[in-house]
């Protein structure tokens, strides 16, 4: 287990319970659902599951995976029949191959994981990633600059077995605590 991540995130959720409160889903995610052909989804580093909940309400069977039991308990409490919560360490987790119609990873960055997520898609499946990037507007960059993407970086992970459906760099949504620049990509496995 990435014991350090587990301790860090459980501490954050304990000290700042507002992180567990019901939040809006990613706006970009809400705009792409109509392109997804099937209903099996994976929410990577789900936290308390704002995006899992949105997917469940839209008829998806969702696996929500995270290293924080506190965050997963909060999601479990909501008792959605079509969300399965799994406590996993993404440093070690083997994503099942060719299994999902939709995989999402929001506000979390693990570069080594991206090829595993691509492999987890069924043919025609969609991977959506959205997280923070370096920019001078950032009001609160993380302590570790490696957790921020470089300009255009998300595009560099995909070869011609994938089609890029959308790529964007944009300012985060108003409900987030600090103004930050984000990057998103939506790719389809061919
Ligand atoms: C900023 S939250 C993002 C939550 C959610 N994706 C969202 O957009 O609201 C980052 C999440 O990553 C999880 N996390 C951090 N390291 C992890 C690891 N090694 N394995 C699994 N989850 C991890 C944390 O527990 C936390 O819930």
Coordinates of C-alpha atoms and ligand atoms in Angstrom, one line a residue:
X1 CA 0.0 0.0 0.0
X2 CA 1.1 3.6 -0.7
X3 CA 0.8 4.1 3.1
X4 CA 1.8 7.7 2.8
X5 CA -1.1 8.5 0.4
X6 CA -3.5 6.6 2.6
X7 CA -2.5 8.5 5.7
X8 CA -2.3 11.9 3.9
X9 CA -5.8 11.6 2.3
X10 CA -7.5 10.1 5.4
X11 CA -6.1 13.0 7.4
X12 CA -7.3 15.6 4.8
X13 CA -10.8 14.1 4.8
X14 CA -10.9 14.0 8.6
X15 CA -9.6 17.6 9.0
X16 CA -11.7 19.1 6.2
X17 CA -15.0 17.3 6.1
X18 CA -16.3 19.8 3.5
X19 CA -14.2 17.7 1.0
X20 CA -16.7 14.9 1.6
X21 CA -19.8 17.1 0.9
X22 CA -21.9 16.6 -2.1
X23 CA -20.3 18.4 -5.1
X24 CA -21.1 19.1 -8.7
X25 CA -19.7 16.6 -11.2
X26 CA -17.1 17.7 -13.7
X27 CA -18.8 19.9 -16.2
X28 CA -16.9 18.3 -19.0
X29 CA -17.9 14.9 -18.0
X30 CA -21.5 15.8 -18.2
X31 CA -20.9 17.0 -21.8
X32 CA -19.5 13.7 -23.0
X33 CA -21.8 11.0 -21.7
X34 CA -23.9 10.9 -24.8
X35 CA -20.8 9.6 -26.7
X36 CA -20.4 6.5 -24.4
X37 CA -21.8 3.4 -26.0
X38 CA -22.1 1.1 -23.0
X39 CA -22.8 1.4 -19.3
X40 CA -19.8 0.0 -17.5
X41 CA -17.6 2.7 -15.9
X42 CA -14.6 3.0 -13.7
X43 CA -14.0 6.2 -11.5
X44 CA -10.3 6.3 -10.6
X45 CA -9.4 8.0 -7.3
X46 CA -13.1 8.7 -6.9
X47 CA -12.9 10.4 -3.5
X48 CA -16.4 10.7 -2.1
X49 CA -17.7 10.1 -5.6
X50 CA -19.2 13.3 -7.1
X51 CA -18.6 11.9 -10.6
X52 CA -19.5 8.3 -9.7
X53 CA -22.9 9.6 -8.4
X54 CA -23.5 11.5 -11.6
X55 CA -22.7 8.4 -13.6
X56 CA -24.9 6.2 -11.4
X57 CA -27.8 8.6 -11.8
X58 CA -27.3 8.3 -15.6
X59 CA -27.7 4.6 -15.5
X60 CA -24.0 3.5 -15.4
X61 CA -22.7 0.5 -13.4
X62 CA -19.8 2.2 -11.6
X63 CA -16.7 0.9 -9.8
X64 CA -15.4 3.7 -7.6
X65 CA -11.8 3.1 -6.5
X66 CA -9.8 5.0 -4.0
X67 CA -7.2 4.6 -1.2
X68 CA -9.3 6.5 1.4
X69 CA -11.8 4.4 3.4
X70 CA -13.2 7.6 4.8
X71 CA -14.1 8.9 1.3
X72 CA -15.4 5.5 0.2
X73 CA -17.6 5.2 3.3
X74 CA -19.2 8.5 2.6
X75 CA -20.0 7.3 -0.9
X76 CA -21.2 3.9 0.3
X77 CA -23.5 5.6 2.8
X78 CA -25.5 7.0 -0.1
X79 CA -26.4 3.4 -1.0
X80 CA -26.5 3.5 -4.7
X81 CA -27.2 0.0 -6.0
X82 CA -25.1 0.6 -9.1
X83 CA -21.9 1.9 -7.4
X84 CA -19.4 -0.6 -6.1
X85 CA -16.7 1.0 -3.9
X86 CA -13.2 -0.6 -3.7
X87 CA -10.4 0.3 -1.5
X88 CA -7.3 0.1 -3.7
X89 CA -3.8 1.5 -3.9
X90 CA -3.4 2.7 -7.5
X91 CA 0.4 2.3 -7.2
X92 CA -0.2 -1.5 -7.3
X93 CA -3.7 -1.9 -8.8
X94 CA -4.0 -4.0 -11.9
X95 CA -6.8 -2.4 -14.0
X96 CA -8.8 -5.2 -15.7
X97 CA -8.0 -5.1 -19.4
X98 CA -10.7 -4.5 -22.1
X99 CA -13.4 -4.1 -19.5
X100 CA -14.9 -0.6 -19.4
X101 CA -17.0 1.6 -21.7
X102 CA -15.9 4.7 -19.8
X103 CA -13.0 5.3 -17.5
X104 CA -12.6 8.7 -15.7
X105 CA -9.8 10.2 -13.6
X106 CA -10.4 13.6 -12.2
X107 CA -8.3 15.8 -10.0
X108 CA -5.7 13.1 -9.6
X109 CA -2.5 12.5 -11.5
X110 CA -0.4 9.3 -11.8
X111 CA 1.4 9.3 -15.1
X112 CA 2.3 5.6 -14.9
X113 CA -1.4 4.7 -14.6
X114 CA -2.5 6.3 -17.9
X115 CA -1.4 3.3 -20.1
X116 CA -3.1 0.9 -17.8
X117 CA -6.3 2.9 -18.0
X118 CA -6.1 2.9 -21.8
X119 CA -5.7 -0.9 -21.7
X120 CA -8.7 -1.1 -19.4
X121 CA -11.0 0.3 -22.1
X122 CA -13.2 -1.9 -24.3
X123 CA -12.8 -1.2 -28.0
X124 CA -14.8 2.0 -28.7
X125 CA -14.6 2.9 -25.0
X126 CA -13.8 6.4 -23.8
X127 CA -11.2 7.6 -21.3
X128 CA -11.7 11.0 -19.8
X129 CA -8.9 12.7 -17.7
X130 CA -9.1 16.1 -16.1
X131 CA -6.6 17.5 -13.7
X132 CA -4.5 20.5 -12.8
X133 CA -1.6 21.9 -14.8
X134 CA 1.2 24.4 -14.4
X135 CA 0.1 28.0 -15.0
X136 CA 0.8 31.4 -13.5
X137 CA -2.8 31.9 -12.5
X138 CA -2.7 29.0 -10.0
X139 CA -3.6 30.2 -6.5
X140 CA -2.6 27.0 -4.7
X141 CA -0.3 24.6 -6.5
X142 CA 0.3 21.3 -4.7
X143 CA 3.4 20.9 -2.6
X144 CA 4.8 18.5 -5.2
X145 CA 5.0 20.2 -8.7
X146 CA 5.0 16.7 -10.3
X147 CA 1.3 16.6 -9.6
X148 CA 0.8 19.3 -12.2
X149 CA 0.7 18.6 -15.9
X150 CA 2.8 20.5 -18.4
X151 CA 1.2 22.3 -21.3
X152 CA -0.2 19.8 -23.9
X153 CA 1.1 16.9 -21.8
X154 CA -2.0 14.7 -21.8
X155 CA -1.9 14.4 -25.6
X156 CA 1.5 12.7 -25.3
X157 CA 0.2 9.5 -23.8
X158 CA -1.8 8.2 -26.7
X159 CA -0.7 6.5 -30.0
X160 CA -2.6 5.8 -33.2
X161 CA -4.7 3.1 -31.5
X162 CA -6.6 6.0 -29.9
X163 CA -8.6 8.9 -31.3
X164 CA -8.5 12.2 -29.4
X165 CA -12.1 13.4 -29.3
X166 CA -11.4 16.5 -27.2
X167 CA -8.5 18.3 -25.6
X168 CA -8.7 21.5 -23.5
X169 CA -6.9 23.8 -21.1
X170 CA -9.2 25.9 -19.0
X171 CA -9.8 27.6 -15.7
X172 CA -11.4 25.5 -13.1
X173 CA -15.0 25.7 -12.1
X174 CA -16.2 28.4 -9.5
X175 CA -17.1 25.9 -6.8
X176 CA -13.5 24.8 -6.4
X177 CA -11.7 26.6 -3.5
X178 CA -8.8 28.1 -5.4
X179 CA -8.5 29.4 -9.0
X180 CA -6.4 26.9 -11.0
X181 CA -5.7 26.0 -14.6
X182 CA -6.8 22.5 -15.7
X183 CA -6.2 20.3 -18.6
X184 CA -8.6 17.6 -19.9
X185 CA -8.6 15.0 -22.6
X186 CA -11.2 12.6 -24.0
X187 CA -10.0 9.7 -26.0
X188 CA -11.6 6.8 -27.7
X189 CA -10.0 3.4 -28.1
X190 CA -10.1 2.4 -31.8
Ligands
LIG1 C1 -8.5 15.5 -5.1 S1 -9.2 13.9 -4.7 C2 -10.2 13.7 -6.2 C3 -11.5 13.0 -6.0 C4 -12.4 12.9 -7.2 N1 -11.8 12.2 -8.3 C5 -12.9 14.3 -7.6 O1 -12.6 14.7 -8.8 O2 -13.6 14.9 -6.9 C6 -7.9 12.7 -5.0 C7 -8.2 11.3 -4.5 O3 -7.1 10.5 -4.9 C8 -7.0 9.5 -3.9 N2 -5.7 8.8 -3.9 C9 -4.5 9.4 -3.6 N3 -3.5 8.5 -3.8 C10 -4.1 7.3 -4.1 C11 -3.6 6.0 -4.4 N4 -2.2 5.7 -4.3 N5 -4.4 5.0 -4.7 C12 -5.8 5.3 -4.8 N6 -6.3 6.5 -4.5 C13 -5.5 7.5 -4.2 C14 -7.3 10.2 -2.6 O4 -7.7 9.3 -1.5 C15 -8.4 11.2 -3.0 O5 -9.7 10.7 -2.7

